[in-house]
Coordinates of C-alpha atoms and ligand atoms in Angstrom, one line a residue:
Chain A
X244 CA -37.8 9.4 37.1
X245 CA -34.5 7.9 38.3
X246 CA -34.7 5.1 36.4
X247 CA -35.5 7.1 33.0
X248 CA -32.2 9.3 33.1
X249 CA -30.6 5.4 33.7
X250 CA -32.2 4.7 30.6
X251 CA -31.1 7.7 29.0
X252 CA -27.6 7.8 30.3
X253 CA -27.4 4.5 29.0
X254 CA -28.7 5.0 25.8
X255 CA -26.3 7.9 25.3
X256 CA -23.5 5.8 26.4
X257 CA -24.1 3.1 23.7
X258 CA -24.8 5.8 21.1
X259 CA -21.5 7.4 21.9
X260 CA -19.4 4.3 21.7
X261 CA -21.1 2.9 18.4
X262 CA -19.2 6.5 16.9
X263 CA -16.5 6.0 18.0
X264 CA -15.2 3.5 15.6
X265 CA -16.0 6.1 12.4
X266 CA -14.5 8.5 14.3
X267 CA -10.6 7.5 14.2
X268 CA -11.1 6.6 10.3
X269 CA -13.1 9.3 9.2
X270 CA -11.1 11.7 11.2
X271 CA -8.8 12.2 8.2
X272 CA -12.1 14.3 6.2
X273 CA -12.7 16.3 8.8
X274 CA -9.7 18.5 10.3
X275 CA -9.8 22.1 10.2
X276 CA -7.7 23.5 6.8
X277 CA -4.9 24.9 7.1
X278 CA -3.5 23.9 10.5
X279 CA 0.0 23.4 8.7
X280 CA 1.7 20.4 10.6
X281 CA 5.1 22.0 12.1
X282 CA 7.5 20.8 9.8
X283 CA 6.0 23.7 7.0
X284 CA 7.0 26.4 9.5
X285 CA 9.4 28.6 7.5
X286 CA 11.9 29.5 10.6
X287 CA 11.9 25.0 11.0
X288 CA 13.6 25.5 7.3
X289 CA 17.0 23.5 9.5
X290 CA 19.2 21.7 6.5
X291 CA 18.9 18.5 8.8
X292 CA 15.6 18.2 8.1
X293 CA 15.9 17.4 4.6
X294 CA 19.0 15.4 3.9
X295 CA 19.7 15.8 0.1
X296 CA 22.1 13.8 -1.7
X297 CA 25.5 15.6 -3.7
X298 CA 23.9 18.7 -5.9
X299 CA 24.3 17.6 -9.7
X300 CA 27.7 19.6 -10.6
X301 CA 28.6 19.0 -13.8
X302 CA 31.8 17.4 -14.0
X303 CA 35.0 19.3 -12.5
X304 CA 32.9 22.4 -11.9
X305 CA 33.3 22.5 -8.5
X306 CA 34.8 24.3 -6.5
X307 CA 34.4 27.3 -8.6
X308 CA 36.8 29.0 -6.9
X309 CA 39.7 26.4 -8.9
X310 CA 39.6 29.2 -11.6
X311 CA 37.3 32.0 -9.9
X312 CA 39.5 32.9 -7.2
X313 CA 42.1 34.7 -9.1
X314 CA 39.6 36.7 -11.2
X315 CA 37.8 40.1 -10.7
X316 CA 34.1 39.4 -11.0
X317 CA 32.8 41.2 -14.2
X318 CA 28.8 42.3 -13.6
X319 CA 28.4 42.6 -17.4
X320 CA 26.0 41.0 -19.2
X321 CA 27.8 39.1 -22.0
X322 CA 29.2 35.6 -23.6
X323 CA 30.7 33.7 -21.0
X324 CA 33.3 31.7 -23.2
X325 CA 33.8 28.9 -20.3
X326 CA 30.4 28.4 -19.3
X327 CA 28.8 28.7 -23.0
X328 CA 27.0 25.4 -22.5
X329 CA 24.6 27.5 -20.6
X330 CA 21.7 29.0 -21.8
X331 CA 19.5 31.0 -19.8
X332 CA 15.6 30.4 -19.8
X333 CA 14.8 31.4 -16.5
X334 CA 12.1 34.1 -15.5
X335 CA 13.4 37.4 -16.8
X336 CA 15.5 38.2 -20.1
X337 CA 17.5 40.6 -17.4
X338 CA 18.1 37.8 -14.9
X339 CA 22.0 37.1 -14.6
X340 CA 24.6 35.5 -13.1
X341 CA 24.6 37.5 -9.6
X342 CA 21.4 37.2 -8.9
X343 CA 21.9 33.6 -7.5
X344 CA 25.9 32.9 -7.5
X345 CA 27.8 35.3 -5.4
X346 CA 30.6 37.3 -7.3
X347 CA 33.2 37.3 -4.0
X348 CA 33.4 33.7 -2.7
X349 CA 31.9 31.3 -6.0
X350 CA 31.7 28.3 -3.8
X351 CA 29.0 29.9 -2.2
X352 CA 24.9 31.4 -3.7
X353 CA 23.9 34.3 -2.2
X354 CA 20.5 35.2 -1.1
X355 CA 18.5 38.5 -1.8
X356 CA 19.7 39.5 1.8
X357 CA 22.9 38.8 1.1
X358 CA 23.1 35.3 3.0
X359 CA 25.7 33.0 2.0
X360 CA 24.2 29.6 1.5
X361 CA 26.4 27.1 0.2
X362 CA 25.2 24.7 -3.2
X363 CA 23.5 22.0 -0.7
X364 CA 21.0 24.2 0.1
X365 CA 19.9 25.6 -2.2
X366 CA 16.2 24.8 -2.0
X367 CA 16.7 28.6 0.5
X368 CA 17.5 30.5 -2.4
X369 CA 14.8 29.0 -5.1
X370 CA 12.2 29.4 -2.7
X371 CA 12.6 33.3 -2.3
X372 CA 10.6 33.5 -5.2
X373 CA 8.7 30.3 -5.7
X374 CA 7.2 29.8 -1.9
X375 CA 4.9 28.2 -2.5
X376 CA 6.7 25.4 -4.3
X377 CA 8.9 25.7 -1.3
X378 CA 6.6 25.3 1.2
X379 CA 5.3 21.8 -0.8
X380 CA 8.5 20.7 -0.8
X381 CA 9.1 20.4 2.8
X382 CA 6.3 18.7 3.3
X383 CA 7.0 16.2 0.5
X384 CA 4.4 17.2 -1.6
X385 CA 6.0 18.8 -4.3
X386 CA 8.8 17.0 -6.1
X387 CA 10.1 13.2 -4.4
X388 CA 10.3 12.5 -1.5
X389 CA 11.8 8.8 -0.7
X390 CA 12.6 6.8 2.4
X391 CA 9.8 5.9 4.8
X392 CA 6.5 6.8 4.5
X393 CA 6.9 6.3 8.4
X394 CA 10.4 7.4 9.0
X395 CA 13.6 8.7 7.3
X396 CA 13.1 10.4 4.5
X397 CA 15.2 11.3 1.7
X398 CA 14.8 14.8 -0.2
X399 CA 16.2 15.9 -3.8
X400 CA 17.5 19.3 -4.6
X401 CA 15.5 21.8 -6.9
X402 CA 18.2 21.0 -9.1
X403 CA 18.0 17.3 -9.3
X404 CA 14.7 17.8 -11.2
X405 CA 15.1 21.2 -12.6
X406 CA 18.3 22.6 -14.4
X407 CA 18.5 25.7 -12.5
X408 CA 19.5 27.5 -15.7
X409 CA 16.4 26.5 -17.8
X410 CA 13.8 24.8 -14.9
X411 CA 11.2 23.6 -17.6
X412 CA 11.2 19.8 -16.9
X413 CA 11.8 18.3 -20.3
X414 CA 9.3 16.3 -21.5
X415 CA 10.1 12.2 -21.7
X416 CA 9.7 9.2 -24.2
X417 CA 6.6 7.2 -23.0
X418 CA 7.1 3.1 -21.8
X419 CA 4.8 0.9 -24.3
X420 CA 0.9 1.4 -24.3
X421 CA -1.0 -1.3 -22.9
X422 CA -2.2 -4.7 -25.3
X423 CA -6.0 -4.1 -26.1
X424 CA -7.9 -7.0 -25.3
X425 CA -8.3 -8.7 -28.3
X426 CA -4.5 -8.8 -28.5
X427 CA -4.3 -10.6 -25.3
X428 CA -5.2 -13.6 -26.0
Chain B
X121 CA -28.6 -39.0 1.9
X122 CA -30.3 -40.6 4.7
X123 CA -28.5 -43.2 7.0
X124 CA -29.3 -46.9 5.9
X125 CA -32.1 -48.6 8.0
X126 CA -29.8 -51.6 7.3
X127 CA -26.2 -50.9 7.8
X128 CA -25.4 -54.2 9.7
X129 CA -26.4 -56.2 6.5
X130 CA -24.2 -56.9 3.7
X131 CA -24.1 -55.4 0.6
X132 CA -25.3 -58.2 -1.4
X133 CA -28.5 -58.6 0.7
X134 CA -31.1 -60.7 -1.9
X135 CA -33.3 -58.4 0.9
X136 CA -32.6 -55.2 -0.1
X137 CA -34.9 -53.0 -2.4
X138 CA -33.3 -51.8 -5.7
X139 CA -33.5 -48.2 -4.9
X140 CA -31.6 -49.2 -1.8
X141 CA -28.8 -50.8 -3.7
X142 CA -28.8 -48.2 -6.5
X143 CA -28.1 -45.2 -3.2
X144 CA -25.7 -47.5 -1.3
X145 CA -23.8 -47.9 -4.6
X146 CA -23.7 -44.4 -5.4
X147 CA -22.4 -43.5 -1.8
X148 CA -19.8 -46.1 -2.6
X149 CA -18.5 -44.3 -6.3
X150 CA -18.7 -41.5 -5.0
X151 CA -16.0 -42.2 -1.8
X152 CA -14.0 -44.1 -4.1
X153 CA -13.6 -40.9 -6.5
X154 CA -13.3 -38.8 -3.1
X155 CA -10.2 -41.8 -2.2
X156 CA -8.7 -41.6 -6.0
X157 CA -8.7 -37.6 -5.7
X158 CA -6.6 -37.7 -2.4
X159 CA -4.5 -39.9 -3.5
X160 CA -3.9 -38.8 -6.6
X161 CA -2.7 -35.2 -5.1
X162 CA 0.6 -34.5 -3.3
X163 CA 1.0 -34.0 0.2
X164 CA 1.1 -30.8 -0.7
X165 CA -1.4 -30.1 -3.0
X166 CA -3.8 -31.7 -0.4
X167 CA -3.3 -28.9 1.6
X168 CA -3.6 -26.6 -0.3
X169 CA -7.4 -28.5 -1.6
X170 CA -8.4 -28.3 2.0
X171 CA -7.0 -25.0 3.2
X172 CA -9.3 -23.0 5.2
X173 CA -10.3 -19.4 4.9
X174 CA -7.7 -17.1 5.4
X175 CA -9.1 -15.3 8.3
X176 CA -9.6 -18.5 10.4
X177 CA -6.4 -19.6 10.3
X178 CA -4.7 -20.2 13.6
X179 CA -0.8 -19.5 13.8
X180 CA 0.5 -22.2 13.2
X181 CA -1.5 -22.9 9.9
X182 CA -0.6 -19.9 9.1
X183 CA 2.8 -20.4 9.3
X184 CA 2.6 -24.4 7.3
X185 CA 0.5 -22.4 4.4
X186 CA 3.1 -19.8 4.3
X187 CA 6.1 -22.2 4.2
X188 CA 4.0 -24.7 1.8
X189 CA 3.7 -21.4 -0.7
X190 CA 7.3 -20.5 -0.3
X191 CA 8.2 -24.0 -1.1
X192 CA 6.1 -24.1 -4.2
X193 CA 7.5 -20.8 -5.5
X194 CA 11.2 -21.3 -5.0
X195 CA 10.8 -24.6 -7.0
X196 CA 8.8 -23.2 -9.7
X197 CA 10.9 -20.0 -10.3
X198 CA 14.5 -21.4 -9.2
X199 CA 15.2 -19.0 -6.2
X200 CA 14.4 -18.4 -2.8
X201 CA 10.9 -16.8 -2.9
X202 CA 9.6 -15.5 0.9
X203 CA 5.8 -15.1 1.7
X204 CA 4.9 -13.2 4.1
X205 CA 1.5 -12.5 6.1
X206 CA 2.7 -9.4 7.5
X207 CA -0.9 -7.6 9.5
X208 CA -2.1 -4.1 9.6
X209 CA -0.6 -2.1 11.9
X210 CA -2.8 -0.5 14.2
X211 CA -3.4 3.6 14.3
X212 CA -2.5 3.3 10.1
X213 CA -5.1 3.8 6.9
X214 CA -3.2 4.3 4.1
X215 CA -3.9 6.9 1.8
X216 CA -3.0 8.2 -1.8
X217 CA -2.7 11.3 -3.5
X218 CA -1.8 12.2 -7.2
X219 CA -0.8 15.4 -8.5
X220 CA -2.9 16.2 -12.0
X221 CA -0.8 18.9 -12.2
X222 CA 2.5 17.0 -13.1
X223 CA 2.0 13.6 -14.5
X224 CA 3.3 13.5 -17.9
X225 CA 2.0 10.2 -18.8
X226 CA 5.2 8.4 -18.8
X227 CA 3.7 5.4 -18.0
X228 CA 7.2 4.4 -15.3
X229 CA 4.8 3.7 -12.3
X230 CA 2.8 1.1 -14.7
X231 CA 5.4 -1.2 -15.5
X232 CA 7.7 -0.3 -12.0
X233 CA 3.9 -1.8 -10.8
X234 CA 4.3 -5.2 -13.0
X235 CA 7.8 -5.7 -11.8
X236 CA 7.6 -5.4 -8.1
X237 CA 4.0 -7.1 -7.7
X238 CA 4.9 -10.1 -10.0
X239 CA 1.8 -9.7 -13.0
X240 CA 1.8 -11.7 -15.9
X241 CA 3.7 -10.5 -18.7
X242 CA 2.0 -12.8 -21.1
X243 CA -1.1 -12.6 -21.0
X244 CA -0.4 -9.4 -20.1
X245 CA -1.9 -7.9 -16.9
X246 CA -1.4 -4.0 -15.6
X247 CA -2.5 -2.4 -12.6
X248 CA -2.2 0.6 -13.9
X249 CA -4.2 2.9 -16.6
X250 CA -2.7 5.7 -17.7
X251 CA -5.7 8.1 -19.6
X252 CA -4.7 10.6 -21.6
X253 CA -7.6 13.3 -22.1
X254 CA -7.9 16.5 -23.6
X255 CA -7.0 19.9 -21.5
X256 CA -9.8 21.5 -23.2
X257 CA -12.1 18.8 -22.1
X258 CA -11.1 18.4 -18.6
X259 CA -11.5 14.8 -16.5
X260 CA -13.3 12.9 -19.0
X261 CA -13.1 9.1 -18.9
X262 CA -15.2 8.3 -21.0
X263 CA -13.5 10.0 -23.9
X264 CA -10.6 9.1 -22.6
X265 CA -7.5 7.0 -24.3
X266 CA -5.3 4.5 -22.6
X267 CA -3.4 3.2 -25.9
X268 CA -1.7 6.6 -26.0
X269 CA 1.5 6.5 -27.9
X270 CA 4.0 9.3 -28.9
X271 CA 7.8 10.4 -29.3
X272 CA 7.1 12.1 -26.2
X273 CA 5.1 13.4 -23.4
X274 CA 3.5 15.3 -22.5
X275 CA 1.7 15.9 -25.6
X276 CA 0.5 19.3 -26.3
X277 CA -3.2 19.7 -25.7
X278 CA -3.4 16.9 -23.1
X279 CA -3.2 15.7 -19.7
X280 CA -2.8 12.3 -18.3
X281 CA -4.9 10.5 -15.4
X282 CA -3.3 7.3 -14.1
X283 CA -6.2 4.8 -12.6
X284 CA -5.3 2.1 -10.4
X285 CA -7.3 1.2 -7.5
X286 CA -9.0 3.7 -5.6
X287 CA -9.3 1.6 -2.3
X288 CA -12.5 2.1 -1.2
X289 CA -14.2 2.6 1.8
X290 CA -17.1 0.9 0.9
X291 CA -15.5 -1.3 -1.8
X292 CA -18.4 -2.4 -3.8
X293 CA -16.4 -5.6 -5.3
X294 CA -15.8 -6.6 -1.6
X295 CA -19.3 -6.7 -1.2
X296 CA -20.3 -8.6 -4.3
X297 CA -17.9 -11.9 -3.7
X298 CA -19.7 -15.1 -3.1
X299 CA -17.1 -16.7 -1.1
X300 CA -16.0 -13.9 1.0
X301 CA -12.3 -14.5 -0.8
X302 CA -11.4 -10.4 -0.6
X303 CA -12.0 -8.2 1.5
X304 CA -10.6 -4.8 3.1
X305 CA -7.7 -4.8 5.7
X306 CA -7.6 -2.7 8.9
X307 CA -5.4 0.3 7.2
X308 CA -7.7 0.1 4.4
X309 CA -6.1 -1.9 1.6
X310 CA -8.9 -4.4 0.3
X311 CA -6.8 -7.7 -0.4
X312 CA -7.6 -11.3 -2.5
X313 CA -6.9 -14.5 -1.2
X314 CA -5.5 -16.4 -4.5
X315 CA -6.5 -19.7 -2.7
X316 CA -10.0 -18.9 -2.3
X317 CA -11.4 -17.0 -5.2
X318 CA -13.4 -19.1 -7.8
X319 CA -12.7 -16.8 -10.2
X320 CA -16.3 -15.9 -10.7
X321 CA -15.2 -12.1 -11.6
X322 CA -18.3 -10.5 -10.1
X323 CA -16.2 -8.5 -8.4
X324 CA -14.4 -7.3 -11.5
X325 CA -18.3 -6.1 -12.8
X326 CA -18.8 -4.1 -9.8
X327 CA -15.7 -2.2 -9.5
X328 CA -16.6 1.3 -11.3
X329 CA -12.9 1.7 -12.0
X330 CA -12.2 -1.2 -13.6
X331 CA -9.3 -1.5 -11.3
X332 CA -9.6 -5.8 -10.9
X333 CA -7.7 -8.1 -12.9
X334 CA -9.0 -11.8 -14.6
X335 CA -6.1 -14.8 -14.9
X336 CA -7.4 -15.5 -18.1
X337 CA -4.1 -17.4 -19.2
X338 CA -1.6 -19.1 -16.9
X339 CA 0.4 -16.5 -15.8
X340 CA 3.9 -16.2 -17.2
X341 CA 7.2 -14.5 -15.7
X342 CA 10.7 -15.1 -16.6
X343 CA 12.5 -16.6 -13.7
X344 CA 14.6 -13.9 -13.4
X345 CA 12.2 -11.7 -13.1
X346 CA 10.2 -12.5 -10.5
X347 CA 10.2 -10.3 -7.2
X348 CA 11.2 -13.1 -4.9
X349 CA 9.9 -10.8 -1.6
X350 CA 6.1 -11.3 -1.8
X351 CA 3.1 -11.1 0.6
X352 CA 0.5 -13.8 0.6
X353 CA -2.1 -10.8 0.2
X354 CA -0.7 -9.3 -2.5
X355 CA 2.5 -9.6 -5.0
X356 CA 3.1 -13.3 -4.3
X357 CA 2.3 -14.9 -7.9
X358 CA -1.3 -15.7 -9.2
X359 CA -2.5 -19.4 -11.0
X360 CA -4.6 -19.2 -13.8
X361 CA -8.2 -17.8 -13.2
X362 CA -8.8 -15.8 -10.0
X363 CA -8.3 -12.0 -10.0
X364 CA -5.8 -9.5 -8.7
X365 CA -5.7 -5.8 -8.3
X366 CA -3.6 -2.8 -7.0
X367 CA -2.5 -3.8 -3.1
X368 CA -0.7 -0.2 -2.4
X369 CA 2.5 -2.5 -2.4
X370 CA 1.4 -4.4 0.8
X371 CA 4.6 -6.3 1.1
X372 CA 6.4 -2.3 0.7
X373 CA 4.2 -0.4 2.9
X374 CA 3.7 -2.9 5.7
X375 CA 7.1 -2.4 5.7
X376 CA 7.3 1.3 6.5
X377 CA 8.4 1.9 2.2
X378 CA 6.7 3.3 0.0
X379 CA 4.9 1.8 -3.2
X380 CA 6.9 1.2 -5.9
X381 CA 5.0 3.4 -8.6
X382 CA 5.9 6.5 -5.9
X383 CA 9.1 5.7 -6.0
X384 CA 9.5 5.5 -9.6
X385 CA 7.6 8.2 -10.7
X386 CA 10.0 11.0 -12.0
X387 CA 8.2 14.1 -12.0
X388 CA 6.9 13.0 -7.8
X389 CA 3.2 13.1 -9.0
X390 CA 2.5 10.5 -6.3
X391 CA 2.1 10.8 -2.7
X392 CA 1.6 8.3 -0.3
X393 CA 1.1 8.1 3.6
X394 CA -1.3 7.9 6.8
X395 CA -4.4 9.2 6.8
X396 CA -4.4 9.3 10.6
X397 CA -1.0 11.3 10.9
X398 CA -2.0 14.7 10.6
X399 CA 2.0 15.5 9.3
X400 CA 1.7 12.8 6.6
X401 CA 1.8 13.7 2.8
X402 CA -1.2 12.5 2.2
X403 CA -2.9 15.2 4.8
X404 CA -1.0 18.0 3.9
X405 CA -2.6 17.4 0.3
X406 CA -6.2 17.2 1.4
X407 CA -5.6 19.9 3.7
X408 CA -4.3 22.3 1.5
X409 CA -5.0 21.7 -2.2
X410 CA -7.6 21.3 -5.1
X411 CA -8.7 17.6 -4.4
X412 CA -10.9 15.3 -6.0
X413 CA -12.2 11.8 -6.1
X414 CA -13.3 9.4 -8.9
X415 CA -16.9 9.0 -9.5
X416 CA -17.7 10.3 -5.9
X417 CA -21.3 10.7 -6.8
X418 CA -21.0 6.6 -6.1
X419 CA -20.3 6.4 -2.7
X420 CA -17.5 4.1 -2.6
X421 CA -15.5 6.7 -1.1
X422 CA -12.3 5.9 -2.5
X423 CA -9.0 6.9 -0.3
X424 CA -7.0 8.0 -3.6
X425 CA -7.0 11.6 -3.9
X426 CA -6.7 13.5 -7.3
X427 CA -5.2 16.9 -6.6
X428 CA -3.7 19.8 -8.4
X429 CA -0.7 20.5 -7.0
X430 CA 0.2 24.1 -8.7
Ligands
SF4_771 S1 5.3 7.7 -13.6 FE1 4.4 9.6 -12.7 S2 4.4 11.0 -14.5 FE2 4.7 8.9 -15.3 S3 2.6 8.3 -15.9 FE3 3.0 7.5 -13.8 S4 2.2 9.1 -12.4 FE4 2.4 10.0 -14.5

């Protein structure tokens, strides 16, 4: 009798430890969904955490309060004479100015609760309505992330990719197809 | 051949039978043409003829084949070329992800690939296909078209499927090599030793991704163009007739960087990390989207991840 649970201990034992090599590579297929590592935790959203480089003013622009400061906002909807290089295609046709830039300090966008958040952040006010684009981005997943895959990383802006003004990415001329084979050699 | 009953005769012996001369004079051709061969080679390409397998090199072979390579290269191409034989980190198994979702068939990652891991540009060799298949006909490869060309992309109608390779945990082209010359790393890339493959492309028949590479030509790269910081496993260049394939970058992500066709790519369709770090990229991805392998129904289980990303 003693000597069978032995044997069966023992068996167990070797069973055990002939897993456990699997175990460490497989482990990767066979988490629980959904347990969101911490760094996707919407109250973590710190702007250290996702060093961006300069936001992609367009030249002279900025700060917009060079000519903004002396002038009374005006909310109506109309042809903007200075800014007429922009045309809006985004969401909306009633979507305007306001809703993002914030008519009594320009230098800074405004959030739907009022928040001032200033232009090198402003993955915050993009991902009021697109959160779930949001929460991809600060895990890397949606748009680039560079840096290491093991340390520092490197974020872009919404912007970088996306003209905030018309966000449709713009489609790009292809490199050269391949040779077929019979070209090769 | 059997040792000779008579060695302590001489050759000439009037006593010898002439099926004894005929093998005593064959043994002698053939070290004469074994004696020509050495010393016909250089130093160096003696070494490299009797270079052992990869995997039983001790450290300081290691370190004479690495520095006889380096040599060789920086001679050929006219600038300091490193190799390196950088090892798997423990506690890593690399993983890939790319997002269906938004590539727009650029083709960037396919020639960033060519630059940084050194492929012929004549013959031409890419690690990379890009398919282009129909949205109404969803993931179709055998419909698919790789010769693709337009003003621009994305074209309406269409959606693209890079194919490199899928890295395999049961790499069937591993399996299939006579001469043990590739095989799969601890973090999972499956590498080819250049020195030993015979260039017998069996391996190349049983990849069902076509992801494997045949030297036809000798290889050709402008000087200038070479990627001088290689790995003897992977971007270091290739002779004529053995085969290469898609190394994740070794000599990037052994490294901590990431490959080069992530870095290009410039709508971020490609993600890239540790499939043992539960806050990697690569995890969040399989965790949380729409994921799918090649040909799954095969078993090779590949560790490069199609998702939708939406
Ligand atoms: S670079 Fe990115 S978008 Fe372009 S073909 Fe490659 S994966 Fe697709």
């Amino acid at each position: 009798m003693h000597r069978l649970s032995v044997l069966v201990a023992f068996g167990l034992f070797v069973w055990v430890s002939a897993c456990g090599g699997n175990h460490e590579r497989a482990a990767y297929l066979r988490t629980a969904p959904g347990v969101a590592p911490s760094g996707a935790r919407e109250d973590a959203a710190d702007a250290k955490d996702f060093p961006v480089p300069p936001p992609p003013f367009s030249e002279g622009v900025f700060p917009c309060s060079q000519c903004h400061a002396d002038m009374t906002p005006d909310l109506e909807v109309r042809d903007l004479g200075e800014h007429d290089g922009i045309e809006l295609h985004h969401g909306p046709r009633d979507r305007w100015c306001f809703d993002c830039h914030n008519p009594d300090n320009r230098d800074m966008l405004r959030l739907a609760s009022g928040r001032l958040v200033p232009f090198s952040e402003s993955y915050r006010l993009c991902g009021q309505c697109h959160g779930d684009k949001y929460r991809d981005w600060r895990m890397g997943v949606h748009g680039k992330r560079s840096g290491e895959w093991n340390g520092k990383k490197q974020y872009l802006l919404c912007a970088h990719c996306h003209n905030p003004h018309a966000p449709r990415f713009k489609p790009l001329a292809p490199l050269p197809p391949p040779k077929r084979p019979d070209e090769i050699l | 051949m059997t040792e000779h009953p008579k060695t302590e005769a001489p050759l000439s012996s009037p006593a010898e039978s002439p099926e004894e001369a005929a093998a005593t004079r064959r043994h002698f051709l053939q070290g004469m043409a074994a004696t020509a061969f050495v010393a016909a080679c250089s130093p160096l390409e003696r070494e490299a003829f009797f270079q052992r397998h990869f995997k039983e090199l001790n450290k300081d072979e290691l370190a004479r084949v690495l520095a006889r390579l380096s040599q060789g290269y920086s001679e050929r191409f006219h600038k300091q070329v490193t190799v390196s034989a950088e090892p798997a980190a423990s506690g890593v198994l690399f993983g890939y992800a790319l997002d269906l979702s938004r590539c727009i068939g650029c083709r960037r990652c396919v020639y960033a690939c060519v630059e940084e891991n050194n492929q012929s540009r004549d013959p031409q060799i890419h690690w990379i296909t890009v398919l282009e298949m129909e949205k109404a006909g969803g993931v179709d490869v055998m419909h698919a078209n790789a010769y693709y060309d337009a003003d621009e992309v994305p074209r309406p109608g269409h959606f693209y499927m890079p194919v490199q390779c899928q890295q395999c945990e049961h790499p069937p082209c591993v399996k299939v090599c006579p001469v043990q010359a590739t095989w799969q790393d601890a973090d999972g890339i499956v590498v080819v030793d250049y020195n030993w493959c015979i260039g017998c492309r069996c391996c190349m028949s049983a990849c069902p991704y076509g992801a494997r590479h045949f030297n036809w030509g000798e290889p050709t790269i402008a000087d200038a163009e070479v990627n001088p910081e290689t790995h003897y496993l992977g971007n270091r260049p290739r002779p004529r007739g053995v085969v290469e394939k898609c190394t994740f970058c070794v000599q990037r992500v052994r490294n901590g960087r990431y490959p080069a066709c992530v870095e290009v790519c410039p709508v971020g369709a490609r993600k890239f990390g540790n499939l043992l770090d539960p806050t990697s990229e690569v995890r969040y991805v399989i965790e949380n989207k729409r994921v799918f392998i090649l040909k799954e129904e095969l078993g090779t289980s590949p560790k490069f991840f199609y998702f939708y990303g939406v």
